[in-house]
Structure formats: C-alpha cells, structure tokens
Short mmCIF file of N, CA, C and O in Angstrom, two decimals:
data_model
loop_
_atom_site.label_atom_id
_atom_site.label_comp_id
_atom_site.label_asym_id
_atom_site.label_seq_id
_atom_site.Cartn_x
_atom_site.Cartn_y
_atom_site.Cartn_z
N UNK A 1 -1.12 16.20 15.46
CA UNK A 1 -1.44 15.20 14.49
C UNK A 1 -0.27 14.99 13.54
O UNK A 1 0.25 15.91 12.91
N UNK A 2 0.06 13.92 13.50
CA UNK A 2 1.22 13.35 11.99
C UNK A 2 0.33 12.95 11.01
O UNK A 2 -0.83 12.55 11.11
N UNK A 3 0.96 13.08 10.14
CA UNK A 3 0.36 12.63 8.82
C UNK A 3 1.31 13.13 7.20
O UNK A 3 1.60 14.24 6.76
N UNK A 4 1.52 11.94 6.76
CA UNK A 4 2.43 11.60 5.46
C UNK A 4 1.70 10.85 4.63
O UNK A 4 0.69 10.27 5.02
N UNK A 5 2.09 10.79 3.53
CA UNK A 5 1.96 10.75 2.09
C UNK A 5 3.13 10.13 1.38
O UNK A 5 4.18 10.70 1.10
N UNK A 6 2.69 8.46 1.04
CA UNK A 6 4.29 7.82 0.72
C UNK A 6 3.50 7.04 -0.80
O UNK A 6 2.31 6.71 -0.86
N UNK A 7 4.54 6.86 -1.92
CA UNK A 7 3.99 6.12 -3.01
C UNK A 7 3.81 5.11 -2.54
O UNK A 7 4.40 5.12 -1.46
N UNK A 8 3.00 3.56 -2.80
CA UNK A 8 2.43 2.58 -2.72
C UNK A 8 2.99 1.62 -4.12
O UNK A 8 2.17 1.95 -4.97
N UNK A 9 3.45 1.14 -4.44
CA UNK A 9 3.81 0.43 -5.84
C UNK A 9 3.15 -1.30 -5.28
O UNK A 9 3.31 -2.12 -4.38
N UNK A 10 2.46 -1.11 -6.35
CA UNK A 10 1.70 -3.05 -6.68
C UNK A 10 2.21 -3.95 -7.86
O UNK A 10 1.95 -3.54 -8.99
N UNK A 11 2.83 -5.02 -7.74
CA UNK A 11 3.17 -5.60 -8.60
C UNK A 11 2.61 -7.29 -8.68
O UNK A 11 2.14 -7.95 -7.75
N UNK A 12 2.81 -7.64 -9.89
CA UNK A 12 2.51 -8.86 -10.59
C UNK A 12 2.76 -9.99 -9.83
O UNK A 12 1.94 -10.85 -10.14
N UNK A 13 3.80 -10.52 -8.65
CA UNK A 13 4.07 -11.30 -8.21
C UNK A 13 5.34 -11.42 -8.52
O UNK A 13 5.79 -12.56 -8.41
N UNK A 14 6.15 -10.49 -8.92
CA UNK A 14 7.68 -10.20 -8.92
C UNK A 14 8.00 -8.83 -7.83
O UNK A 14 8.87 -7.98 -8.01
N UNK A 15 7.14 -8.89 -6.82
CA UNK A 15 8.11 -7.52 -5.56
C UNK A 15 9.09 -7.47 -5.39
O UNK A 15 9.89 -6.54 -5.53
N UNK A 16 9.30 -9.32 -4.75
CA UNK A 16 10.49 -9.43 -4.06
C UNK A 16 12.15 -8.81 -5.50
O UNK A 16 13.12 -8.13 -5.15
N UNK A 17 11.99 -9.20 -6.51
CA UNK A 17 12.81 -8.86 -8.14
C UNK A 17 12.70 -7.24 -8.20
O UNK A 17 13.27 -6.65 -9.12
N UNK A 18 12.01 -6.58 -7.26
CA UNK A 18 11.64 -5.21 -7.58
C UNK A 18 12.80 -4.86 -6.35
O UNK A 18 13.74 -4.11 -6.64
N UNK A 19 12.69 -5.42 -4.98
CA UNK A 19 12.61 -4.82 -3.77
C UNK A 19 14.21 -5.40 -4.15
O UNK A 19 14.98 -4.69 -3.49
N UNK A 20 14.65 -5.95 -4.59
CA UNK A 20 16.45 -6.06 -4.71
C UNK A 20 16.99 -4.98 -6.01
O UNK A 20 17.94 -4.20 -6.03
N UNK A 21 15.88 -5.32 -7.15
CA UNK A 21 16.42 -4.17 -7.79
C UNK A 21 16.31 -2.54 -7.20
O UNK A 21 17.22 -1.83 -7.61
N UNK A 22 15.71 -2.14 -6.66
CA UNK A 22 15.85 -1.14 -5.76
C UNK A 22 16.60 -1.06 -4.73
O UNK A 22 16.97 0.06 -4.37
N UNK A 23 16.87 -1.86 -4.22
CA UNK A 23 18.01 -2.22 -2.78
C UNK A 23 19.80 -2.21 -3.86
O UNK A 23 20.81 -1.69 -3.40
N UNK A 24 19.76 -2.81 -5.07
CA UNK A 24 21.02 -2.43 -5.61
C UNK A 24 20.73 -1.03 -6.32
O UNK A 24 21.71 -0.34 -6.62
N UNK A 25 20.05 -0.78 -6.46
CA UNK A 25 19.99 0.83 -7.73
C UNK A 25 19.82 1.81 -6.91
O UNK A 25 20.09 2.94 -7.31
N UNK A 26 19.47 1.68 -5.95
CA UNK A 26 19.04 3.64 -4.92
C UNK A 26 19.72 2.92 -3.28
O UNK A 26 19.32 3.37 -2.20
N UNK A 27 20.57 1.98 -3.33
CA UNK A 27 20.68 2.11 -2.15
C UNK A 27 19.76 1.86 -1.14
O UNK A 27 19.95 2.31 -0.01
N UNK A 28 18.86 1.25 -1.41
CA UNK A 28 17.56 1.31 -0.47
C UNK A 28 17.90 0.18 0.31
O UNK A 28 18.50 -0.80 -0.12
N UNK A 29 17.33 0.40 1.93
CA UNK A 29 17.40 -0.08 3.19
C UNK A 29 15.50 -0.82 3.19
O UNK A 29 14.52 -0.29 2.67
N UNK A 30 15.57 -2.33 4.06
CA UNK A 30 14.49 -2.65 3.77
C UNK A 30 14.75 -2.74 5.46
O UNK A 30 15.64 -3.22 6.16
N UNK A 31 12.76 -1.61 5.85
CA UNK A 31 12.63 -1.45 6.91
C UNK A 31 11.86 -2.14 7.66
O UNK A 31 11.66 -1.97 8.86
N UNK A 32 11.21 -3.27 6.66
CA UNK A 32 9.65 -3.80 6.72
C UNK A 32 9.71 -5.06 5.68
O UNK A 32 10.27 -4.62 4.68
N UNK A 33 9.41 -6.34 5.51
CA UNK A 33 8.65 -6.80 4.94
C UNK A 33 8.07 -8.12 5.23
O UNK A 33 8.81 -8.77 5.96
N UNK A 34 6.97 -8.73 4.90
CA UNK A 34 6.50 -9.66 5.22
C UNK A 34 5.59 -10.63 3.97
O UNK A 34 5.68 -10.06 2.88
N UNK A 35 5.03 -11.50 3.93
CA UNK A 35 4.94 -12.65 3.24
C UNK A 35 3.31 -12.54 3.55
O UNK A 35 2.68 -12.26 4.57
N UNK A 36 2.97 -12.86 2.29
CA UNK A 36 1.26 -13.75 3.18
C UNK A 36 1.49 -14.28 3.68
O UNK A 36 1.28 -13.96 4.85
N UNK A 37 2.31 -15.96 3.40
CA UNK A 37 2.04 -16.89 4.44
C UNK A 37 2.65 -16.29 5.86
O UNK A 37 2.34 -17.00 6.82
N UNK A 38 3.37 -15.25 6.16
CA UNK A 38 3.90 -15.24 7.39
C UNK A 38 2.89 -14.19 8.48
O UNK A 38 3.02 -14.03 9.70
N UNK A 39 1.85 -13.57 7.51
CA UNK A 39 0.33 -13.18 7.95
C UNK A 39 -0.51 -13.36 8.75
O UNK A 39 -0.25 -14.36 9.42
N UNK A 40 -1.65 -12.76 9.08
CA UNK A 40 -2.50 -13.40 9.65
C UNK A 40 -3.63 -13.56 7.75
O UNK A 40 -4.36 -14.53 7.57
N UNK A 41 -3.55 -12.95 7.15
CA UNK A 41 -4.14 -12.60 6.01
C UNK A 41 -3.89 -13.90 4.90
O UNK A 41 -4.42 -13.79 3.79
N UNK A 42 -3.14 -15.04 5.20
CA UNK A 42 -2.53 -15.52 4.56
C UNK A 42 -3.35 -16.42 3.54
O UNK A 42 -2.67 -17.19 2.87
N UNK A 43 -4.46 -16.42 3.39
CA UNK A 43 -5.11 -16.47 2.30
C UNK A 43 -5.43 -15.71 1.23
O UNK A 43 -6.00 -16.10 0.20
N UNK A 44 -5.02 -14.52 1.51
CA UNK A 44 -5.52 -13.30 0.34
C UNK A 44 -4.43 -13.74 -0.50
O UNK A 44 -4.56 -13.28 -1.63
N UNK A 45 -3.37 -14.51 -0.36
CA UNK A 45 -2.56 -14.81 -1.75
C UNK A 45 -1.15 -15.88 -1.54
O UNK A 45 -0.93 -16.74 -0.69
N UNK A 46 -0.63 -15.57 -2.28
CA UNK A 46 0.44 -16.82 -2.42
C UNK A 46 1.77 -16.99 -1.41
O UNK A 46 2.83 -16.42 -1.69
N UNK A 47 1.65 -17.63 -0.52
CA UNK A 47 2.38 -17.72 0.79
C UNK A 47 3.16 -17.34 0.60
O UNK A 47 3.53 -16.80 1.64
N UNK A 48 4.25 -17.06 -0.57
CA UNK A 48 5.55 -16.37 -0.93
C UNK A 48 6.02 -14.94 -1.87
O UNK A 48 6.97 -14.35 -2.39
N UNK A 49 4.68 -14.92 -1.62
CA UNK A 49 4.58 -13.14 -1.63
C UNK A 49 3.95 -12.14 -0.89
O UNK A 49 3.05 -12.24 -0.06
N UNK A 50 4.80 -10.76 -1.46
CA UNK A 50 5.41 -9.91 -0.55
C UNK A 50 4.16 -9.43 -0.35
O UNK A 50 3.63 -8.93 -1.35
N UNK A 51 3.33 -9.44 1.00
CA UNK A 51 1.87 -8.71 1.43
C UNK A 51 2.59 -7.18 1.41
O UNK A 51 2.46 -6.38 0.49
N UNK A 52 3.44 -6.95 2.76
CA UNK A 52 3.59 -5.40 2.62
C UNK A 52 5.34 -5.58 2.70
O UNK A 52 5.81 -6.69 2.96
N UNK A 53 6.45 -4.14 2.38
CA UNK A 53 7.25 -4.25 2.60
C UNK A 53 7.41 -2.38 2.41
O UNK A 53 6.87 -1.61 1.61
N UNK A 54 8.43 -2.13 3.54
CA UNK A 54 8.40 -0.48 3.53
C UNK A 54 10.39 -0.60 3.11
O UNK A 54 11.33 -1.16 3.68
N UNK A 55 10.30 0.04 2.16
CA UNK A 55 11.86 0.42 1.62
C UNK A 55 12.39 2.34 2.22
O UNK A 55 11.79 3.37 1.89
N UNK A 56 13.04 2.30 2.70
CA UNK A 56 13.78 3.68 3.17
C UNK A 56 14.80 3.61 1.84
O UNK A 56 15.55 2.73 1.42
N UNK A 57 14.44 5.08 1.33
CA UNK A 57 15.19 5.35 0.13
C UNK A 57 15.97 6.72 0.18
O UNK A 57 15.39 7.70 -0.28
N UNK A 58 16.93 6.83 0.58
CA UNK A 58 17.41 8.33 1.19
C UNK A 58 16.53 8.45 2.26
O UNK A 58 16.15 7.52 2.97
N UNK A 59 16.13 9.91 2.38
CA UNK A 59 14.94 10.12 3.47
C UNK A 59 14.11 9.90 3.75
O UNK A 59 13.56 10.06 4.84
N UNK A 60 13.47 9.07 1.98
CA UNK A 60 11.88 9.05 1.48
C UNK A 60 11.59 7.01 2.07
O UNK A 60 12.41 6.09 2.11
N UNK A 61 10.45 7.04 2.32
CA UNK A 61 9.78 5.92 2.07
C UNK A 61 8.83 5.39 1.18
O UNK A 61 7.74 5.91 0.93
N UNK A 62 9.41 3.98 0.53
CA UNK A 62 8.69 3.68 -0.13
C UNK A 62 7.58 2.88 0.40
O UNK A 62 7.52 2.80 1.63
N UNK A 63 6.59 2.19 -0.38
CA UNK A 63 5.84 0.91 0.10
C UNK A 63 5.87 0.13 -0.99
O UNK A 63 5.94 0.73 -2.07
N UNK A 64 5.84 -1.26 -1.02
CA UNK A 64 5.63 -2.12 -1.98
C UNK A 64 4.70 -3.17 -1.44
O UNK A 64 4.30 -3.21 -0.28
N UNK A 65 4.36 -4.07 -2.46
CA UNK A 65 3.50 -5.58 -2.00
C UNK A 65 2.94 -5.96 -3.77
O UNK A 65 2.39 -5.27 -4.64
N UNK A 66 3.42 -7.49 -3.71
CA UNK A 66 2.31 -8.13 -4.73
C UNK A 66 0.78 -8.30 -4.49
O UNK A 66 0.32 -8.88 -3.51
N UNK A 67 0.00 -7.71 -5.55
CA UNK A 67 -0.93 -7.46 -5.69
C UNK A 67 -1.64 -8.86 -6.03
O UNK A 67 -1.65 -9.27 -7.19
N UNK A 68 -2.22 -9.55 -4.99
CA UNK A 68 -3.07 -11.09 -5.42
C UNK A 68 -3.97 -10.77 -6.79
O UNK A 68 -3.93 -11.54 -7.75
N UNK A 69 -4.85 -9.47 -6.81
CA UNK A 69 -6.07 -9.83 -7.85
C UNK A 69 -5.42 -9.33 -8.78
O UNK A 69 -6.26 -8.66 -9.38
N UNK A 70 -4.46 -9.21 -9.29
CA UNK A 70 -3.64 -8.38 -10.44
C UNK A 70 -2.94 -9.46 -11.02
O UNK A 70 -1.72 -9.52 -10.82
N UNK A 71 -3.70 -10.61 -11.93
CA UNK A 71 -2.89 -11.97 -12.52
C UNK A 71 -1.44 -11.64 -13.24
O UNK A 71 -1.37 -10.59 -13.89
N UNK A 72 -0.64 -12.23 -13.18
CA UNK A 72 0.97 -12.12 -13.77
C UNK A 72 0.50 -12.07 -15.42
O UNK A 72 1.27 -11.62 -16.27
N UNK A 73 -0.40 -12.41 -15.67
CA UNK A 73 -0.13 -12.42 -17.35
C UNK A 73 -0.99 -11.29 -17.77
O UNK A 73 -1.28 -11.10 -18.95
N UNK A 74 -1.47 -10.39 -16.59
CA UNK A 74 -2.64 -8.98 -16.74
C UNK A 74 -1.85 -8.02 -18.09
O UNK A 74 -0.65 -7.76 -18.09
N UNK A 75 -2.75 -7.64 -19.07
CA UNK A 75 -2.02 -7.33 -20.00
C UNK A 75 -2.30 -5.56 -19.76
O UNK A 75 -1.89 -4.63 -20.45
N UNK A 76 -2.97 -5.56 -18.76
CA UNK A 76 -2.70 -3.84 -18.54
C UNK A 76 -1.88 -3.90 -16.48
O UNK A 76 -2.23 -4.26 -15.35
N UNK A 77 -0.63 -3.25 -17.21
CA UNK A 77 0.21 -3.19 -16.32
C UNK A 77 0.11 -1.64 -16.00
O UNK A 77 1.06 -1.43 -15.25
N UNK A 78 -0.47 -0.63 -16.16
CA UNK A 78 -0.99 0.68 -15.51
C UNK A 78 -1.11 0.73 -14.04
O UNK A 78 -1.15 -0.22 -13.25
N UNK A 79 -1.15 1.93 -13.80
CA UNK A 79 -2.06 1.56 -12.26
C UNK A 79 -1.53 0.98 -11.32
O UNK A 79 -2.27 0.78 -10.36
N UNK A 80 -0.65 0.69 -11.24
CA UNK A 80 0.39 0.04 -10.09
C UNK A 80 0.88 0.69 -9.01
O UNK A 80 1.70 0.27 -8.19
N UNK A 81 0.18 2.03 -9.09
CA UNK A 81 1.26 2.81 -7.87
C UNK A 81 -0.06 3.98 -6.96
O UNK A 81 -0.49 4.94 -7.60
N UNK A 82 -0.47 3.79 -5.78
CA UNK A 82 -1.17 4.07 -5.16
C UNK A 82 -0.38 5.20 -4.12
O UNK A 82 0.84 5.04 -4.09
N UNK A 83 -0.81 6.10 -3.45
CA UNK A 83 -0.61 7.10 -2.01
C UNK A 83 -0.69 6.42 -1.10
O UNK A 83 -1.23 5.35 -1.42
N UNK A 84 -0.39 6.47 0.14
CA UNK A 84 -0.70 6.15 1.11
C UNK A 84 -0.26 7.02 2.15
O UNK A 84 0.91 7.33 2.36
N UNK A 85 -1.72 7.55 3.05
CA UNK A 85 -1.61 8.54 3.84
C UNK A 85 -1.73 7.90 5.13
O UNK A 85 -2.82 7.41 5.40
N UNK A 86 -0.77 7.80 5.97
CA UNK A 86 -0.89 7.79 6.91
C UNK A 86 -0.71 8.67 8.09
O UNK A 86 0.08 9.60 8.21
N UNK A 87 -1.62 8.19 8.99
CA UNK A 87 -1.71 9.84 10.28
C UNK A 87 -2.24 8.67 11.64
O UNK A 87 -2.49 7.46 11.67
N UNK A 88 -2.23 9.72 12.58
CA UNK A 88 -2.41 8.84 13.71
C UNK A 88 -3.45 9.48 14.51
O UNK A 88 -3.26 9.69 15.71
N UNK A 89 -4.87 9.90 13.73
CA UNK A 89 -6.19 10.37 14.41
C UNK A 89 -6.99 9.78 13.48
O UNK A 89 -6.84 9.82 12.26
N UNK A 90 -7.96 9.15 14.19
CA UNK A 90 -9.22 8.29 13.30
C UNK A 90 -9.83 9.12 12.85
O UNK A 90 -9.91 9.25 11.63
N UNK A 91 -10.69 10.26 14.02
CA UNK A 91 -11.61 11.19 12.89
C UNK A 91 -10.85 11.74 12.03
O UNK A 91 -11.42 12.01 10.98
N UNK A 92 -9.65 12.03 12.11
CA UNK A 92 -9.26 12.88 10.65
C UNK A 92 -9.38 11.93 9.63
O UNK A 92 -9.85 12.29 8.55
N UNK A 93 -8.88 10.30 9.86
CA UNK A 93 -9.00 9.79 8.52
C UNK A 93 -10.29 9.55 8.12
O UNK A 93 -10.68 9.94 7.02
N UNK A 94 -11.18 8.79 9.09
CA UNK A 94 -12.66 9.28 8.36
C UNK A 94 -12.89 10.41 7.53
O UNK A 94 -13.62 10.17 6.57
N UNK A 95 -12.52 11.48 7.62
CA UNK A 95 -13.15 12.54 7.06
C UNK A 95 -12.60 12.61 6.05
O UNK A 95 -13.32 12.90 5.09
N UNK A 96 -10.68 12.31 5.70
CA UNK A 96 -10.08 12.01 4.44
C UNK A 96 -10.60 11.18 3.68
O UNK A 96 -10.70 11.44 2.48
N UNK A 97 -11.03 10.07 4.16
CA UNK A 97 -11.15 9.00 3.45
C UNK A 97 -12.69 9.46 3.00
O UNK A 97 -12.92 9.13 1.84
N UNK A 98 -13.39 9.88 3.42
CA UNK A 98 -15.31 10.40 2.79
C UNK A 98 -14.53 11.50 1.77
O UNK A 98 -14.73 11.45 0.55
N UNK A 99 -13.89 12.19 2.19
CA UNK A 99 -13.76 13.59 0.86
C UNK A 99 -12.97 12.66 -0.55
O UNK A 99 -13.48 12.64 -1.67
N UNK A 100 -12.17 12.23 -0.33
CA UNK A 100 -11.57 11.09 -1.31
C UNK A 100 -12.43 10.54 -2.17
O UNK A 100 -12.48 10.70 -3.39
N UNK A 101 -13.65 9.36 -0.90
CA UNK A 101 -14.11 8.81 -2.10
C UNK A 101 -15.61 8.88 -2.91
O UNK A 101 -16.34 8.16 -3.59
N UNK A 102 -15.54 10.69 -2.18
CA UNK A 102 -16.51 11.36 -3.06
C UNK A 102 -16.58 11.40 -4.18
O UNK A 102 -15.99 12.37 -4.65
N UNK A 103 -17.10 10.72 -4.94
CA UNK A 103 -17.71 10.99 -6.52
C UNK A 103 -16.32 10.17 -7.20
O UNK A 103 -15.71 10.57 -8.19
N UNK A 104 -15.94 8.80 -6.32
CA UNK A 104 -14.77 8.10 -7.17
C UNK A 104 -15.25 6.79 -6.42
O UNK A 104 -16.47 6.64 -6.29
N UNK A 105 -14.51 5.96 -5.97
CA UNK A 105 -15.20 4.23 -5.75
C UNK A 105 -14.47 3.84 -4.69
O UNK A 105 -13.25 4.01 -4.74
N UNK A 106 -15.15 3.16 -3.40
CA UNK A 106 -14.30 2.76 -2.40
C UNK A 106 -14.11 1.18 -2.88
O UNK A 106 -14.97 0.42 -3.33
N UNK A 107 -12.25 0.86 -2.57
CA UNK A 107 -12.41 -0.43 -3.08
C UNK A 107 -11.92 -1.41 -1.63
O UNK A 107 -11.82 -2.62 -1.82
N UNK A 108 -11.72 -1.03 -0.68
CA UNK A 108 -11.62 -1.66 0.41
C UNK A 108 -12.50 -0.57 1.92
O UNK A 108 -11.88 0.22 2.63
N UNK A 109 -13.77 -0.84 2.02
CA UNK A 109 -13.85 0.10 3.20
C UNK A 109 -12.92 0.39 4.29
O UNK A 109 -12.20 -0.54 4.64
N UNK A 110 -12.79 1.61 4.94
CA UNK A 110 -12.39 1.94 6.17
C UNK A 110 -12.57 1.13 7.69
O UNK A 110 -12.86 1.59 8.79
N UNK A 111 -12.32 -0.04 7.32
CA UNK A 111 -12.22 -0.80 8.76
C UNK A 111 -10.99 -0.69 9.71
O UNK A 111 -10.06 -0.08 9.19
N UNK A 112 -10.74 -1.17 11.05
CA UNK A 112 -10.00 -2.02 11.35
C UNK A 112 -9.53 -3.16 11.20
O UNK A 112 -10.37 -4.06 11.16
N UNK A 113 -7.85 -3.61 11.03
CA UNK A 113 -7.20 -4.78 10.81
C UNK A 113 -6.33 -5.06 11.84
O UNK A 113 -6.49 -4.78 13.03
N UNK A 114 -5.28 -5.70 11.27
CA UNK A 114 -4.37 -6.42 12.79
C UNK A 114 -3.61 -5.31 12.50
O UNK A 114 -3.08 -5.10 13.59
N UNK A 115 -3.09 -4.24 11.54
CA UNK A 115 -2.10 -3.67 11.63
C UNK A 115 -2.61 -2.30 11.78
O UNK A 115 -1.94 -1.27 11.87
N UNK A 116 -3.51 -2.40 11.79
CA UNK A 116 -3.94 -0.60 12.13
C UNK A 116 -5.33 -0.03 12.86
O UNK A 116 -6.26 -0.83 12.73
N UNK A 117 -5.51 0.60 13.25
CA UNK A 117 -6.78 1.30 14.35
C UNK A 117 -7.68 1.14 12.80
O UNK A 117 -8.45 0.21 12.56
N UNK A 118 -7.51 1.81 12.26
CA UNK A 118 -8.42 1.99 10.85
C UNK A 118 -7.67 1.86 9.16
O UNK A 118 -7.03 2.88 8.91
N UNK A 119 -7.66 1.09 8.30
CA UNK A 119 -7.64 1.53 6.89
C UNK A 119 -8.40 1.04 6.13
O UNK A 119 -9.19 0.13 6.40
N UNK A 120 -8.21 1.72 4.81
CA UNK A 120 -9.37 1.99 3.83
C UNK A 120 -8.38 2.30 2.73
O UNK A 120 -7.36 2.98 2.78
N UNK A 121 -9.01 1.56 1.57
CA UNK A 121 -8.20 2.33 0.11
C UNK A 121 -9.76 2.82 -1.28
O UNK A 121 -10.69 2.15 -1.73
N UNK A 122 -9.47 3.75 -1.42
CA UNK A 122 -10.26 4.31 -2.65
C UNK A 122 -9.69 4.94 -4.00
O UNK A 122 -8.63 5.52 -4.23
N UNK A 123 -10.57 4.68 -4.64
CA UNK A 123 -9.80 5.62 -5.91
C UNK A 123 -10.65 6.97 -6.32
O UNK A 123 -11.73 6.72 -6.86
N UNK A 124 -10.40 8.06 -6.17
CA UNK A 124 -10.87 8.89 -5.91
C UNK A 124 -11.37 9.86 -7.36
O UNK A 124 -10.91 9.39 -8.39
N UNK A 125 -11.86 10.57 -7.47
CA UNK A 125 -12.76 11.11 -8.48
C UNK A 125 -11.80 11.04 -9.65
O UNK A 125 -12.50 10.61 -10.57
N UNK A 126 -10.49 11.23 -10.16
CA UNK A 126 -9.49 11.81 -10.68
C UNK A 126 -8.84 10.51 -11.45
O UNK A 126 -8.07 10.51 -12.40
N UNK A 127 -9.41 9.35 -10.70
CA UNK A 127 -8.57 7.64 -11.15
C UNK A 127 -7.39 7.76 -10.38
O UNK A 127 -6.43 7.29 -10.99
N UNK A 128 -6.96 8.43 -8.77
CA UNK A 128 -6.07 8.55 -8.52
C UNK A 128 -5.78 7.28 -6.69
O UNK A 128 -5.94 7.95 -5.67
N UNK A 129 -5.59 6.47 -6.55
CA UNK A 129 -5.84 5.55 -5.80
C UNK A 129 -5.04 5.67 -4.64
O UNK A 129 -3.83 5.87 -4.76
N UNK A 130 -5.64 5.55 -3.43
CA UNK A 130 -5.23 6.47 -1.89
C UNK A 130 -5.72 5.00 -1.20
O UNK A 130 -6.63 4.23 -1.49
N UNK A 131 -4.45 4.96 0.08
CA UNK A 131 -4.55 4.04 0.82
C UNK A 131 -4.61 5.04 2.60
O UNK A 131 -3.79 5.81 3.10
N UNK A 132 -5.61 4.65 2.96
CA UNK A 132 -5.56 5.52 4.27
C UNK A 132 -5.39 4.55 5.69
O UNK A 132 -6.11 3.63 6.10
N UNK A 133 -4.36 5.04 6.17
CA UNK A 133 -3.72 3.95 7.55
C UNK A 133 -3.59 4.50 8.43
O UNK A 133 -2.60 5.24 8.41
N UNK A 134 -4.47 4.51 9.78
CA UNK A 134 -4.37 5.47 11.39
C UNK A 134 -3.74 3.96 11.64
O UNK A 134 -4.19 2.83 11.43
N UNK A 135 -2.68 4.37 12.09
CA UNK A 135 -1.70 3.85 13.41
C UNK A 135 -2.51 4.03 14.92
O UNK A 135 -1.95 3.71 15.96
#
C-alpha cells in the first residue's frame, strides 16, 4: 500500500498569483494544473480558475486550487490549507475517511469522480480539514 500526506492550500481566486509567486520564491516546478473550464467539472466555478494544480517543491509536493465557495471579498481568510492523503486501496480509505469524520463534519462524501477510484474531504473532530484520494 502507498500512501502520503501533502498540504492542500485554497485560495480566493488569485492561485494562479500564488502558483508564480511560488514558482519564483522556492523554485517550484509545476507538475499539474488545470482550469475549470478545461474540466469536466466546469461549472463548479470560473472557467479561469485554477480547479487543481500539484507544485513539486524540492522533494515535497504541494497542492493548490481556487476555492469557488470562498467569495474574493470573504473577510475570514483562515482555513485555507487542507491534508491530502492519498493511497491507492479503497478499503483503507474508507476506513480513513469514517475514523476522520468521526465526531467532525463530512463536507464532500467519499464518492467516485473522473480523477479518482474514490475521494472525500472532511473536517475532522480537531477543525483540521483532510482530503482523501485512492488513485
């Protein structure tokens, strides 16, 4: 079984202003990114923002994406930075994803999508917010 643990960062509808300032400040390599409109999802938000994008930062990976329900003028900018565990066995993530969002709030169930066998994001007893992705 694989399985990692990478930060998640959500922003206002400035990623793409994030994903260059990080590409000039750490050197970061962009391994991944894509657009709503270039989606199948491409209604969840504004055709010219960043749905997902994976940054290689030294060894580490990041994740980024503008966050549609998070309005640009949201005056609590907290909370922007989520886990994301990914592994490549379904029952294990079922069982991560139930211990997680024990006694905290599921805010996207554990389905299948176009990009993965199964994900699911919760915020878990602690206010600590986990994105779970079987490849």
């Amino acid at each position: 079984m694989n399985l990692s643990v990478n930060p998640y960062l959500t922003f206002h509808g400035n990623c793409r202003e994030a994903i260059e300032f990080y590409k000039n400040t750490l050197n970061a390599q962009v391994e991944f990114l894509q657009t709503f409109g270039e989606s199948p999802m491409s209604d969840m938000g504004p055709a010219d923002h960043i749905m997902h994008c994976t940054l290689k930062v030294g060894d580490s990976l990041v994740m980024l994406s503008d966050d549609p329900s998070r309005a640009e003028d949201d005056s609590n900018r907290n909370g922007n930075i989520s886990l994301a565990i990914t592994l490549n066995n379904s029952e294990q993530a079922k069982e991560i994803f139930n211990h997680l969002s024990r006694n905290g709030s599921i805010l996207m169930p554990l389905e299948k999508t176009y990009w993965a066998e199964i994900f699911g994001m919760v915020t878990d007893q602690f206010g600590v917010k986990w994105m779970v992705n079987c490849e």
